[in-house]
Coordinates of C-alpha atoms in Angstrom, one line a residue:
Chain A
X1 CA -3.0 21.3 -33.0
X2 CA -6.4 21.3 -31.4
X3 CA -5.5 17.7 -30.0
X4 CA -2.9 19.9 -28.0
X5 CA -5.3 23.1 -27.0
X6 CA -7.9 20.6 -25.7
X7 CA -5.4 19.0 -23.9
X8 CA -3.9 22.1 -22.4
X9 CA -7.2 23.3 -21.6
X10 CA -8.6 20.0 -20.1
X11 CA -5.4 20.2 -18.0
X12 CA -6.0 23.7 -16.7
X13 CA -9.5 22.4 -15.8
X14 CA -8.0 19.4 -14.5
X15 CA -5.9 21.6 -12.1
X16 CA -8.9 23.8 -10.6
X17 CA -10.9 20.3 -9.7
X18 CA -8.0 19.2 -8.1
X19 CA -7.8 22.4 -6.3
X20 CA -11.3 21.8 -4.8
X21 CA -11.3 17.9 -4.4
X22 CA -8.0 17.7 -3.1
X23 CA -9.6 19.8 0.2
X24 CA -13.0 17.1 0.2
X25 CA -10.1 14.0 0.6
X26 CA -8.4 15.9 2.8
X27 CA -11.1 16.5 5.3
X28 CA -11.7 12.4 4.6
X29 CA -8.5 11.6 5.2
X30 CA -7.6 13.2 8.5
X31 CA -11.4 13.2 10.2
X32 CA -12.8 9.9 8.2
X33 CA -15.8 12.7 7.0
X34 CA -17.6 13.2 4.1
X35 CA -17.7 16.4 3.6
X36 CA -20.3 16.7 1.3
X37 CA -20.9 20.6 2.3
X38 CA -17.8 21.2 0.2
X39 CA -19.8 22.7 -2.6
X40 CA -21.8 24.6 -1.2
X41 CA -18.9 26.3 0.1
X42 CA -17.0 26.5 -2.8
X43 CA -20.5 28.1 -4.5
X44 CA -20.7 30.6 -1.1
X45 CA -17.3 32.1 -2.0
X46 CA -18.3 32.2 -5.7
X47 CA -21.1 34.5 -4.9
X48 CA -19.4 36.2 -1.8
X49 CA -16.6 37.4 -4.6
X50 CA -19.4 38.0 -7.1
X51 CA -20.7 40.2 -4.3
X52 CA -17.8 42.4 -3.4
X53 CA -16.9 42.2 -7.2
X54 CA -20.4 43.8 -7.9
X55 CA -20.6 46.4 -5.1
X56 CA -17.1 47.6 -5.3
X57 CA -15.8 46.2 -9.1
X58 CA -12.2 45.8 -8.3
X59 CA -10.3 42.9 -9.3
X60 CA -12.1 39.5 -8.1
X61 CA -8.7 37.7 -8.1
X62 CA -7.5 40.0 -5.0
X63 CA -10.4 37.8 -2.6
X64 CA -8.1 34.8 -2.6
X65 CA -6.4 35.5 0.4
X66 CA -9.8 36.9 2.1
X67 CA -12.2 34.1 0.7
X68 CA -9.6 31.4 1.8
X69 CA -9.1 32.7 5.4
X70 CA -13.1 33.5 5.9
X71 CA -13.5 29.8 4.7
X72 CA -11.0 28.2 6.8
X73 CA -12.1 30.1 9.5
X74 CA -16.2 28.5 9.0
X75 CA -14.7 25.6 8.4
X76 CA -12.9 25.4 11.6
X77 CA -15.9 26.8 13.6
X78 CA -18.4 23.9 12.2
X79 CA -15.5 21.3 12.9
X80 CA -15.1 23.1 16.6
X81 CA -19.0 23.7 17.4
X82 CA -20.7 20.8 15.6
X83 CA -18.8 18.1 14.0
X84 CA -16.8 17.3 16.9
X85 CA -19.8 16.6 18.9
X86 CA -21.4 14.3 16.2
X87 CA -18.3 12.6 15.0
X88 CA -18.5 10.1 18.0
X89 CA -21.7 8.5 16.1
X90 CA -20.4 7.5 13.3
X91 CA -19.9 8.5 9.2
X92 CA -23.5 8.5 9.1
X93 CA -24.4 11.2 10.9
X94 CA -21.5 13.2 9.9
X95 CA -22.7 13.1 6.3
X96 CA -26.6 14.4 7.4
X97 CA -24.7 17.2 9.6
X98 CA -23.0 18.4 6.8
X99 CA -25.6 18.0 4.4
X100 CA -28.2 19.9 6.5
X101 CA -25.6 22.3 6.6
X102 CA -24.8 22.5 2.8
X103 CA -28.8 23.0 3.0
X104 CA -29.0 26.0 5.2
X105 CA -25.9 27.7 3.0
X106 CA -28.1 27.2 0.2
X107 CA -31.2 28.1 1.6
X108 CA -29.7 31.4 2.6
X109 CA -27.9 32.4 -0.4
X110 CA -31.2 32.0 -2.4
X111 CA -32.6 34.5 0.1
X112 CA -29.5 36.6 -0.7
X113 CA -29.0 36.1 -4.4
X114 CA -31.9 34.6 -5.3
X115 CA -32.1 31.8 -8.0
X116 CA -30.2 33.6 -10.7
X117 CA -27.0 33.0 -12.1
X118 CA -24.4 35.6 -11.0
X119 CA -21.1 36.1 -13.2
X120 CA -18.2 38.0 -12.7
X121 CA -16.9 39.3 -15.4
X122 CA -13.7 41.4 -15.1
X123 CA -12.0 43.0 -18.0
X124 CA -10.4 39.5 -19.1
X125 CA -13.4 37.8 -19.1
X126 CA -13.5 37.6 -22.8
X127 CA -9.8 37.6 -23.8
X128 CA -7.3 34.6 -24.6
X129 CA -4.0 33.9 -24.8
X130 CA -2.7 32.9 -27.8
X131 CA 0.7 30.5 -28.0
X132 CA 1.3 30.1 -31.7
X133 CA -2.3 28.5 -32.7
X134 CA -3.1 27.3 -29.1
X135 CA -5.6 29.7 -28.0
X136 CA -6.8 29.2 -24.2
X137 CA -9.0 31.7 -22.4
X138 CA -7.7 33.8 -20.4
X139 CA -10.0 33.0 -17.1
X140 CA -9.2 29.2 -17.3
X141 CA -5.7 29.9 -17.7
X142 CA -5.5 32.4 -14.8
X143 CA -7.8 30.0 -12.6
X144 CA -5.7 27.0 -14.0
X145 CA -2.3 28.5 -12.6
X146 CA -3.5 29.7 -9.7
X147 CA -4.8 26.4 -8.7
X148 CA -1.7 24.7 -9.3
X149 CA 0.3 27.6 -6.9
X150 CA -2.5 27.2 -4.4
X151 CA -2.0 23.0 -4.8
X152 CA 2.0 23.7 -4.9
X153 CA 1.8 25.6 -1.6
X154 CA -0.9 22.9 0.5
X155 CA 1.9 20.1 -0.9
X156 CA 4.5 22.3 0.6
X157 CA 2.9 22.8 3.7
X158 CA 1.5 19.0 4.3
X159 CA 5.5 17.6 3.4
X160 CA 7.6 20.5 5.1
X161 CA 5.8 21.9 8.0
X162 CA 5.3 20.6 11.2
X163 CA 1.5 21.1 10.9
X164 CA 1.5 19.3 8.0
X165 CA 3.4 16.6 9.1
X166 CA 0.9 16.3 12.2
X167 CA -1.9 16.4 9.5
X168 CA -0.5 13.3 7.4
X169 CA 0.4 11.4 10.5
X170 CA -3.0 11.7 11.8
X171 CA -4.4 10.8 8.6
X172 CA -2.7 7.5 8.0
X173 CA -2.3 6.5 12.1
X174 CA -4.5 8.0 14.4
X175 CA -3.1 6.2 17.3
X176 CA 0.1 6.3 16.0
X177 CA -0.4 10.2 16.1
X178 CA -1.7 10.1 19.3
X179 CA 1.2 8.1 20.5
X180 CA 3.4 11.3 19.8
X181 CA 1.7 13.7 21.2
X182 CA -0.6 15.0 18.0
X183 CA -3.9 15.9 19.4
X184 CA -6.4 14.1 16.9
X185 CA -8.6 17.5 17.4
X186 CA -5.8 20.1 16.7
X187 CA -5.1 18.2 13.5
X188 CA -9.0 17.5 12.7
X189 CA -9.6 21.2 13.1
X190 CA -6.8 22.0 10.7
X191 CA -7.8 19.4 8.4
X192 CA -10.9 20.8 8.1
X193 CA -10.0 24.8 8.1
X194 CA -7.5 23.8 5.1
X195 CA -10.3 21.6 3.5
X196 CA -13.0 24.7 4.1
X197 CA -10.3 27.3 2.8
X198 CA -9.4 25.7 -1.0
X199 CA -13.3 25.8 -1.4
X200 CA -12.4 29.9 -0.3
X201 CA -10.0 30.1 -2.9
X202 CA -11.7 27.7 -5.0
X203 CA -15.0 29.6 -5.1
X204 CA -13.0 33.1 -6.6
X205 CA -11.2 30.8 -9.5
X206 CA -15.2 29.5 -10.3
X207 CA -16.7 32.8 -10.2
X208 CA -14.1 34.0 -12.6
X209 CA -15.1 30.7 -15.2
X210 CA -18.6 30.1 -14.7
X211 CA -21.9 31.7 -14.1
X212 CA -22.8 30.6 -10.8
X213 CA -26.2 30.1 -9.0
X214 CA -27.6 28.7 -5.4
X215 CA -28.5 25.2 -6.6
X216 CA -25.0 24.9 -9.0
X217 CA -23.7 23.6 -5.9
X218 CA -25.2 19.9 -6.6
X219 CA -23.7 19.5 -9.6
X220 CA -20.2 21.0 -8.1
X221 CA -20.2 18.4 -5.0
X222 CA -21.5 15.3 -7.3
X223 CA -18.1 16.1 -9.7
X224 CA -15.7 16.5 -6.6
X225 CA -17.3 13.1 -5.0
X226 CA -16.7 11.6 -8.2
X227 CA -13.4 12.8 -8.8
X228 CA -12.4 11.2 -4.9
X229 CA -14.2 7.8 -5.4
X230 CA -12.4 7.8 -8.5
X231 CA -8.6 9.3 -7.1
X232 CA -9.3 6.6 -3.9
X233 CA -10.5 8.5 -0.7
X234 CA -8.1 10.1 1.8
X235 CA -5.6 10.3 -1.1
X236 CA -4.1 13.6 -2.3
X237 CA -2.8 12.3 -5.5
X238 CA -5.3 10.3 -6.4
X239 CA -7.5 13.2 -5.8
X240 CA -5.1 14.7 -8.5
X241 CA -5.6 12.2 -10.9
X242 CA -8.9 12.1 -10.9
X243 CA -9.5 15.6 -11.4
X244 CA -6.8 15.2 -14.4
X245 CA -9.2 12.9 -16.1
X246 CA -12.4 14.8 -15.6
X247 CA -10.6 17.8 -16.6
X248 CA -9.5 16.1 -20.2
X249 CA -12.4 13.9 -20.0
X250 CA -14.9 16.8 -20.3
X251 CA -12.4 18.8 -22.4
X252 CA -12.6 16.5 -25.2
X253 CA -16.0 15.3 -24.7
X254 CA -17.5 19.2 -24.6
X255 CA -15.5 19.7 -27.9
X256 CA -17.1 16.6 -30.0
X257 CA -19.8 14.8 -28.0
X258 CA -20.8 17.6 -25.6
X259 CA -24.4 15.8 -25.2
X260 CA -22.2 13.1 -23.8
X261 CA -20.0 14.8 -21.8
X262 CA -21.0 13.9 -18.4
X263 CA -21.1 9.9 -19.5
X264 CA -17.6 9.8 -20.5
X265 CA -16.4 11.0 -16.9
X266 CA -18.8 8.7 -15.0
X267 CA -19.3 5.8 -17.5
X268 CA -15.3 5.7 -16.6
X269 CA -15.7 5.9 -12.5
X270 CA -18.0 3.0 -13.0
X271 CA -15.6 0.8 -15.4
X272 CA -12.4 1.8 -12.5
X273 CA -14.3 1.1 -9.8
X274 CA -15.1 -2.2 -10.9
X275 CA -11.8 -3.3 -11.3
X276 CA -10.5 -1.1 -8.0
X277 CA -12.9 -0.9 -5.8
X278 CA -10.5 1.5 -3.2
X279 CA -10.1 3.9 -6.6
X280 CA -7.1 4.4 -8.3
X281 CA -4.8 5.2 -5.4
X282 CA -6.6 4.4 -2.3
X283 CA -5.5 1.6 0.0
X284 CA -7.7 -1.5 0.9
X285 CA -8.8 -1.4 5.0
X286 CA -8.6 -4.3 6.7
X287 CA -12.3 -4.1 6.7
X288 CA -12.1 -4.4 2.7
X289 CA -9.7 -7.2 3.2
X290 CA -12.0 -9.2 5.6
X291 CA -14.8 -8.7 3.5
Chain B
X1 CA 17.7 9.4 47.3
X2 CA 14.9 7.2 46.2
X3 CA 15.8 5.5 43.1
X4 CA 12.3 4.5 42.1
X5 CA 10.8 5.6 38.4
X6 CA 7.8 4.9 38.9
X7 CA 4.9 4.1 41.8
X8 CA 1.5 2.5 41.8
X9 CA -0.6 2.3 45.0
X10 CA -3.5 0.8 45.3
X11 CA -4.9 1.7 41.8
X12 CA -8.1 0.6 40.8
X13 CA -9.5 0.8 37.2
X14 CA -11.8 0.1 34.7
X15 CA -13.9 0.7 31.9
X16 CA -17.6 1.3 32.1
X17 CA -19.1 -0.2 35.6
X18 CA -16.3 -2.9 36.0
X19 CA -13.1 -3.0 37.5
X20 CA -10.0 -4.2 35.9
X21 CA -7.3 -3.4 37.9
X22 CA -8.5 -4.0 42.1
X23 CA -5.8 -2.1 44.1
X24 CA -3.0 -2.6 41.5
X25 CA 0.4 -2.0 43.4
X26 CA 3.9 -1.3 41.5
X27 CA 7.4 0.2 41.8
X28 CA 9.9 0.2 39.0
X29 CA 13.4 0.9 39.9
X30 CA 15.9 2.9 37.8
X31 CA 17.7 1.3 35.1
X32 CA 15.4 -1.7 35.5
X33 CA 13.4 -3.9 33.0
X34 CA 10.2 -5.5 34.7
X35 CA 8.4 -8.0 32.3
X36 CA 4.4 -8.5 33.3
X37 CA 2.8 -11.8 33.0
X38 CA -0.7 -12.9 33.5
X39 CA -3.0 -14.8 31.7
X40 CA -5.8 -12.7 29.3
X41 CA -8.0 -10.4 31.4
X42 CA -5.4 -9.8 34.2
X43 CA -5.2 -6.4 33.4
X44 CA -1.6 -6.2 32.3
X45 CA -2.7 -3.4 29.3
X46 CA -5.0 -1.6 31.5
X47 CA -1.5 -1.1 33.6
X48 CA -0.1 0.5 30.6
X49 CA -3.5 2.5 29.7
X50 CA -3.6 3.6 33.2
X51 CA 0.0 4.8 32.9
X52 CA 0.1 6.7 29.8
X53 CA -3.0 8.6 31.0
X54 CA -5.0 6.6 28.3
X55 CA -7.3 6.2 31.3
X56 CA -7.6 7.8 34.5
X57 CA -7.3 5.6 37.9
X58 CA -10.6 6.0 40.0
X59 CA -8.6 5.7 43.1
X60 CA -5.1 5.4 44.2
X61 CA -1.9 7.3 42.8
X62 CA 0.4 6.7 39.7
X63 CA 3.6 9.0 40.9
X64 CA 6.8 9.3 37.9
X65 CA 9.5 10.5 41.1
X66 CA 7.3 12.5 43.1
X67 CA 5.0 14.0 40.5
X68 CA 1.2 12.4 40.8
X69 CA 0.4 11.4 36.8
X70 CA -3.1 10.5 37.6
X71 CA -5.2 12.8 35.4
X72 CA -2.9 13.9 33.4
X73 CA -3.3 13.9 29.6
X74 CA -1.2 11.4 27.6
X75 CA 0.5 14.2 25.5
X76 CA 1.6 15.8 29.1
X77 CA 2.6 12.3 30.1
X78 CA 4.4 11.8 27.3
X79 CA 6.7 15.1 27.9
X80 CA 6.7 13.8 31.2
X81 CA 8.7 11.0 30.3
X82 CA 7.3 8.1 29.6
X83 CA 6.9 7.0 25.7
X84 CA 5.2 3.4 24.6
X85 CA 5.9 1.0 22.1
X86 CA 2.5 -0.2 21.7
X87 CA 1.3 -4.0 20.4
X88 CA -0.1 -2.6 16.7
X89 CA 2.0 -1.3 14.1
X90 CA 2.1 2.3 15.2
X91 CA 3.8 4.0 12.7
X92 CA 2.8 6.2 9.3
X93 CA 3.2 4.0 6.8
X94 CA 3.5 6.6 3.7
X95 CA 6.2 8.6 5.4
X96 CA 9.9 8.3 5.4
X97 CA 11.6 6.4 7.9
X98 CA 13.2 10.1 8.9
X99 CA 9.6 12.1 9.7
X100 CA 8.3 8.8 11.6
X101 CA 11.4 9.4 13.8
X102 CA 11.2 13.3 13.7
X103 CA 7.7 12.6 14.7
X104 CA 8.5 11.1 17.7
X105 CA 10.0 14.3 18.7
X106 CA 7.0 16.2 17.9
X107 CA 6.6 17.4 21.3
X108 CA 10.1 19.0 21.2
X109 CA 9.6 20.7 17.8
X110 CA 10.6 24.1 18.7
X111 CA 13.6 23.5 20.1
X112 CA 15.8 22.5 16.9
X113 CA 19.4 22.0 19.0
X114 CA 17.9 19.6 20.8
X115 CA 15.3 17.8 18.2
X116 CA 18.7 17.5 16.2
X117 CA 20.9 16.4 19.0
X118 CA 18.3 13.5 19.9
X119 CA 18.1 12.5 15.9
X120 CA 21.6 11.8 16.0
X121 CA 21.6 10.2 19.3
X122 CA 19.1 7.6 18.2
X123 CA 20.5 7.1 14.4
X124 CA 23.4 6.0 16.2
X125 CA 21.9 3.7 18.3
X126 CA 19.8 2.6 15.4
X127 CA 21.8 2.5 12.2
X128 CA 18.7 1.1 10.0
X129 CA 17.1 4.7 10.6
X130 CA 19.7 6.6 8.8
X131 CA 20.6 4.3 6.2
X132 CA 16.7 4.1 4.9
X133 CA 15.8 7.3 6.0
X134 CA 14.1 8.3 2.8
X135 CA 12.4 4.9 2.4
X136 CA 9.0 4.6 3.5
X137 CA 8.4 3.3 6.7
X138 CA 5.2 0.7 4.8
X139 CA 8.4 -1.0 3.4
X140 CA 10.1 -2.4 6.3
X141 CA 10.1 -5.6 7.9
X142 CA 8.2 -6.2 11.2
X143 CA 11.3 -6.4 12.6
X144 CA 12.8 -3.1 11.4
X145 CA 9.2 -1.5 12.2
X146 CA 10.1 -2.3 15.6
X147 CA 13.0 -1.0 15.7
X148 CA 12.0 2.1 14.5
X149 CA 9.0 2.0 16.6
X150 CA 11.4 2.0 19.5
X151 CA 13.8 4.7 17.9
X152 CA 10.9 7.0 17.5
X153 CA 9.6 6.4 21.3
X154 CA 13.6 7.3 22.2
X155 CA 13.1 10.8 20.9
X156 CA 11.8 12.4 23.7
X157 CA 14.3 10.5 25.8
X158 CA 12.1 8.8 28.2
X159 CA 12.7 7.4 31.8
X160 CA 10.7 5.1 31.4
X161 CA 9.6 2.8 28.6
X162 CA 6.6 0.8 27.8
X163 CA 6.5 -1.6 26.0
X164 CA 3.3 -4.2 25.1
X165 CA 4.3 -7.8 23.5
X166 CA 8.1 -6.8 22.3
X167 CA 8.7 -9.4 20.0
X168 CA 4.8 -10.2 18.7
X169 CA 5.2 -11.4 15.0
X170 CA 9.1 -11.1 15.5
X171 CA 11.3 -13.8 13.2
X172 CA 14.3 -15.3 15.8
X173 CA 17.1 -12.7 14.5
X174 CA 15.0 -9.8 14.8
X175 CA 13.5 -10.9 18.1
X176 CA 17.5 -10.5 19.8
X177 CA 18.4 -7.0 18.1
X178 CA 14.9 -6.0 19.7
X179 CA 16.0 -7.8 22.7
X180 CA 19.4 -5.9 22.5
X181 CA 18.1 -2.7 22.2
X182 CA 16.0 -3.2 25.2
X183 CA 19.0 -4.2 27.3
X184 CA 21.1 -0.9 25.8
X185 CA 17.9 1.2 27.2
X186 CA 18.4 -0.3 30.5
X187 CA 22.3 0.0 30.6
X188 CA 21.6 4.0 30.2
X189 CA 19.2 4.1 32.8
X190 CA 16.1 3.9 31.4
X191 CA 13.6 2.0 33.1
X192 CA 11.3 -0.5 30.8
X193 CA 8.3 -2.1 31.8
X194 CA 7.1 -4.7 28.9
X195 CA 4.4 -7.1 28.4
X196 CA 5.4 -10.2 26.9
X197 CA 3.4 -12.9 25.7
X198 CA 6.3 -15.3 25.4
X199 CA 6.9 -15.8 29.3
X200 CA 10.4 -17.3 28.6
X201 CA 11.9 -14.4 26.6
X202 CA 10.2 -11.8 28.6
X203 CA 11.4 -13.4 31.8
X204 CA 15.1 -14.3 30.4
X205 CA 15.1 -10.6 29.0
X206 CA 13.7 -8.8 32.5
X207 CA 15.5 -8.1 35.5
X208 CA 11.8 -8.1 37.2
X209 CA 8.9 -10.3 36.7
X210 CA 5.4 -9.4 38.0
X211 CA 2.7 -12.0 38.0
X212 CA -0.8 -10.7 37.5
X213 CA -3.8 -12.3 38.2
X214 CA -7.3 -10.4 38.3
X215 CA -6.5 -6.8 38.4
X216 CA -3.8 -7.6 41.3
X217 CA 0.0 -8.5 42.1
X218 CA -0.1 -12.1 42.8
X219 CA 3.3 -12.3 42.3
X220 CA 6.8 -10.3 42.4
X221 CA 10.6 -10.5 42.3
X222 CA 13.9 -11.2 40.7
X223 CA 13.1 -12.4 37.1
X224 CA 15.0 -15.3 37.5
X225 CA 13.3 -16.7 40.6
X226 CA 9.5 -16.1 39.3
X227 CA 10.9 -18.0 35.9
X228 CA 12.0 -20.8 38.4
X229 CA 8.9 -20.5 40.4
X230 CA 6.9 -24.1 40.0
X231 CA 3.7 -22.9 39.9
X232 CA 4.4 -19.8 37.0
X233 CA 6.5 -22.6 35.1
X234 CA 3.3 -24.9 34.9
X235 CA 1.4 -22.2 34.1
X236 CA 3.4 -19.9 31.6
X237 CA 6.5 -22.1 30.7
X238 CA 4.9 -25.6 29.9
X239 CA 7.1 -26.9 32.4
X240 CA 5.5 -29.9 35.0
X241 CA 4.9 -28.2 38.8
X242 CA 7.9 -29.5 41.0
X243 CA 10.2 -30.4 38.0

């Protein structure tokens, strides 16, 4: 039985980091940039909601629609004033841009917050749900679900809209898109408000799990790199996966090796990556092919 | 009434400080297919980039009717009416067969009588479309990639048609269904200017043949009489001058 309620509650984790890498591939996919600013977005909401949540002390989980909108909409005014004018020179710089700006978020919310944890704790905080002799707490769960709706609805939109369609053609064909009529910068802007806004959303399902400080956001953008590399960049389900198995992963490591936890997870990124370099649903460039 | 798709006077083009196309001149008439040969650096894709408003002319005029296209921006050109089948693969690999050809009508998306009206005009041209429709377009053969490559372009219903190196990477059977499809476009009135590599099927396929030759016309005329031509048979066709 508690084979099953580490599973269940690995899975629930799983869903959350899928939530939040599933917006880093995305951005990848569609602009060919790392977005490695992604966590110190996702820990901006987190203390934005901790915030509001302190001043005011209603329910955290009613920011959703707020943080993800206020996120997509920074996210689409860095694509708009910066990134467009550095993408032209390449991965390289992309990755500095977004890392000086990942920099400046932090530097600011440690003026803000200072270099304390924050946590919201509503008045579930402490309570679980039990399901016979499965007992999961109830902030996992809640974040858990939520992520999957919030991941349900981005598949929705990406397979059934016409945005979305635009999005996916863009991502796997840019002159194909082009070709069309899809203006690379209308879907690159969208990319990257869709990207910016699951670290919105992202951010309130964290604050309601963790205690969250400045600096966490290192250790949140090295898990969401890891889960990408391993998932294969650019792809959705691989993102999936690979926040599946660092979900479980850590479940079951944090429950009888929790010293070890983060080898598990890494050790197998390494031991994948070795046999697939292009991660475990990525597709090989022509580039890789060649070399 | 002038029956001519397209015009090209004098159009000089290039990329960085060098010109590629000196004073290119061209008229397409309706209904027409016009097959361009040259040999490499003639400037035969610069026509095409030049055309779809990939890049801008520095001088001289690229009219579809009346309307001046110079400047325009491809997506404008595009609803204008003139679609391309271009050399690469250009379609989405990991999407069905039926959102690479909605896709093609992406500039039409809000008007669903007529995104549906041209869906069904094309499946039935193109049978393959609808009977894989779900199937991913990565799975098809270069040959069916080309036809859906060419169903997609049909979706805006263009006048005109370009179309670089037709049956590139083609296997004999394909190469006439593409060849046929062509020829359908034409019999509705669509015009198609292609690029062909293989002189002898572009030339046996095009009602026009243009010879390029350093950014210019050096040739132009009924297909059939540049193919006979001695001097573009010793140079494109392998045959002897004079034979």
């Amino acid at each position: 039985m508690q084979f099953i309620q580490i599973l269940a509650f690995g899975l629930l984790l799983g869903g959350v980091y899928a939530l939040l890498a599933s917006g880093v591939t995305l951005i990848f996919g569609v602009l060919d940039v790392v977005n490695v600013a992604q966590g110190a977005f996702l820990v901006f909401s987190a203390l934005f909601t901790w915030q509001i949540w302190d001043l005011f002390g209603f329910e955290p989980l009613l920011l959703i629609p707020l943080n993800g909108l206020l996120m997509g909409l920074l996210g689409w005014a860095i694509y708009r004033g910066m990134l467009v004018r550095v993408a032209p020179q390449g991965p390289g710089m992309t990755v500095l841009l977004m890392f000086g700006i990942a920099l400046i978020l932090e530097g600011i919310l440690n003026l803000w917050f200072g270099n304390k944890f924050k946590s919201v704790t509503p008045s579930y905080y402490l309570s679980s749900f039990n399901f016979g002799d499965i007992v999961l707490p109830m902030p996992q769960l809640i974040s858990g679900i939520l992520a999957f709706i919030t991941l349900g609805l981005i598949y929705a939109y990406l397979r059934f809209s016409w945005a979305g369609r635009a999005l996916r053609a863009s991502a796997q064909n840019k002159e194909g898109a082009a070709l069309v009529g899809i203006s690379q910068r209308s879907a690159a802007s969208l990319a990257f408000a869709i990207g910016a806004a699951t670290a919105g959303v992202g951010g309130v399902l964290l604050a309601i799990m963790y205690p969250i400080f400045p600096a966490t956001q290192y250790d949140w953008i090295s898990r969401l790199l890891g889960i990408v590399v391993l998932g294969g960049f650019g792809s959705i389900p691989g993102a999936i996966t690979g926040a599946m198995i660092l979900g479980v992963t850590e479940a079951f490591a944090n429950t009888y090796l929790p010293q070890w936890s983060s080898l598990f997870f890494y050790g197998a990124i390494l031991l994948i990556l070795l046999f697939r370099p292009q991660g475990l649903m990525g597709t090989k460039t022509r580039e890789d092919v060649v070399a | 009434m002038s029956d001519i798709v397209l015009t090209m006077t004098g159009v000089e083009a290039g990329y960085g400080g060098g010109l590629v196309l000196q004073g290119m001149d061209l008229a397409l008439d309706r209904g027409t297919i016009t097959c361009i040969v040259g040999p490499n650096g003639a400037g035969k894709s610069t026509v095409f980039r030049v055309i779809s408003g990939l890049l801008k002319a520095r001088s001289g005029s690229v009219k579809l009717g009346e309307r001046e296209i110079n400047g325009l921006d491809p997506a404008e050109i595009l609803r204008a009416g003139i679609a391309q089948v271009p050399q690469n693969r250009a379609l989405f690999p990991e999407m069905s067969i039926r959102d690479n050809l909605l896709l093609g009508g992406y500039a039409i998306r809000r008007d669903k009588a007529l995104l549906k009206k041209r869906t069904a005009m094309v499946e039935e041209m193109i049978p393959l479309i609808k009977e894989r429709a779900s199937e991913h377009a990565g799975n098809l053969s270069g040959g069916q990639r080309r036809m859906v490559e060419i169903g997609r372009a049909l979706m805006l219903d263009p006048s005109l048609v370009l179309m670089d190196e037709p049956s590139l990477g083609l296997d004999p059977k394909s190469v006439a269904k593409v060849a046929e499809l062509i020829r359908g476009m034409a019999a509705e009135g669509r015009t198609v200017l292609l690029v062909e590599q293989n002189v002898r099927l572009g030339m046996h396929l095009a009602t026009h043949g243009i010879v390029m030759e350093q950014g210019q016309v050096r040739l132009t005329g009924d297909a059939k009489d540049i193919a006979d031509n001695p001097e573009v048979a010793s140079m494109y066709l392998g045959k002897a001058s004079g034979t």
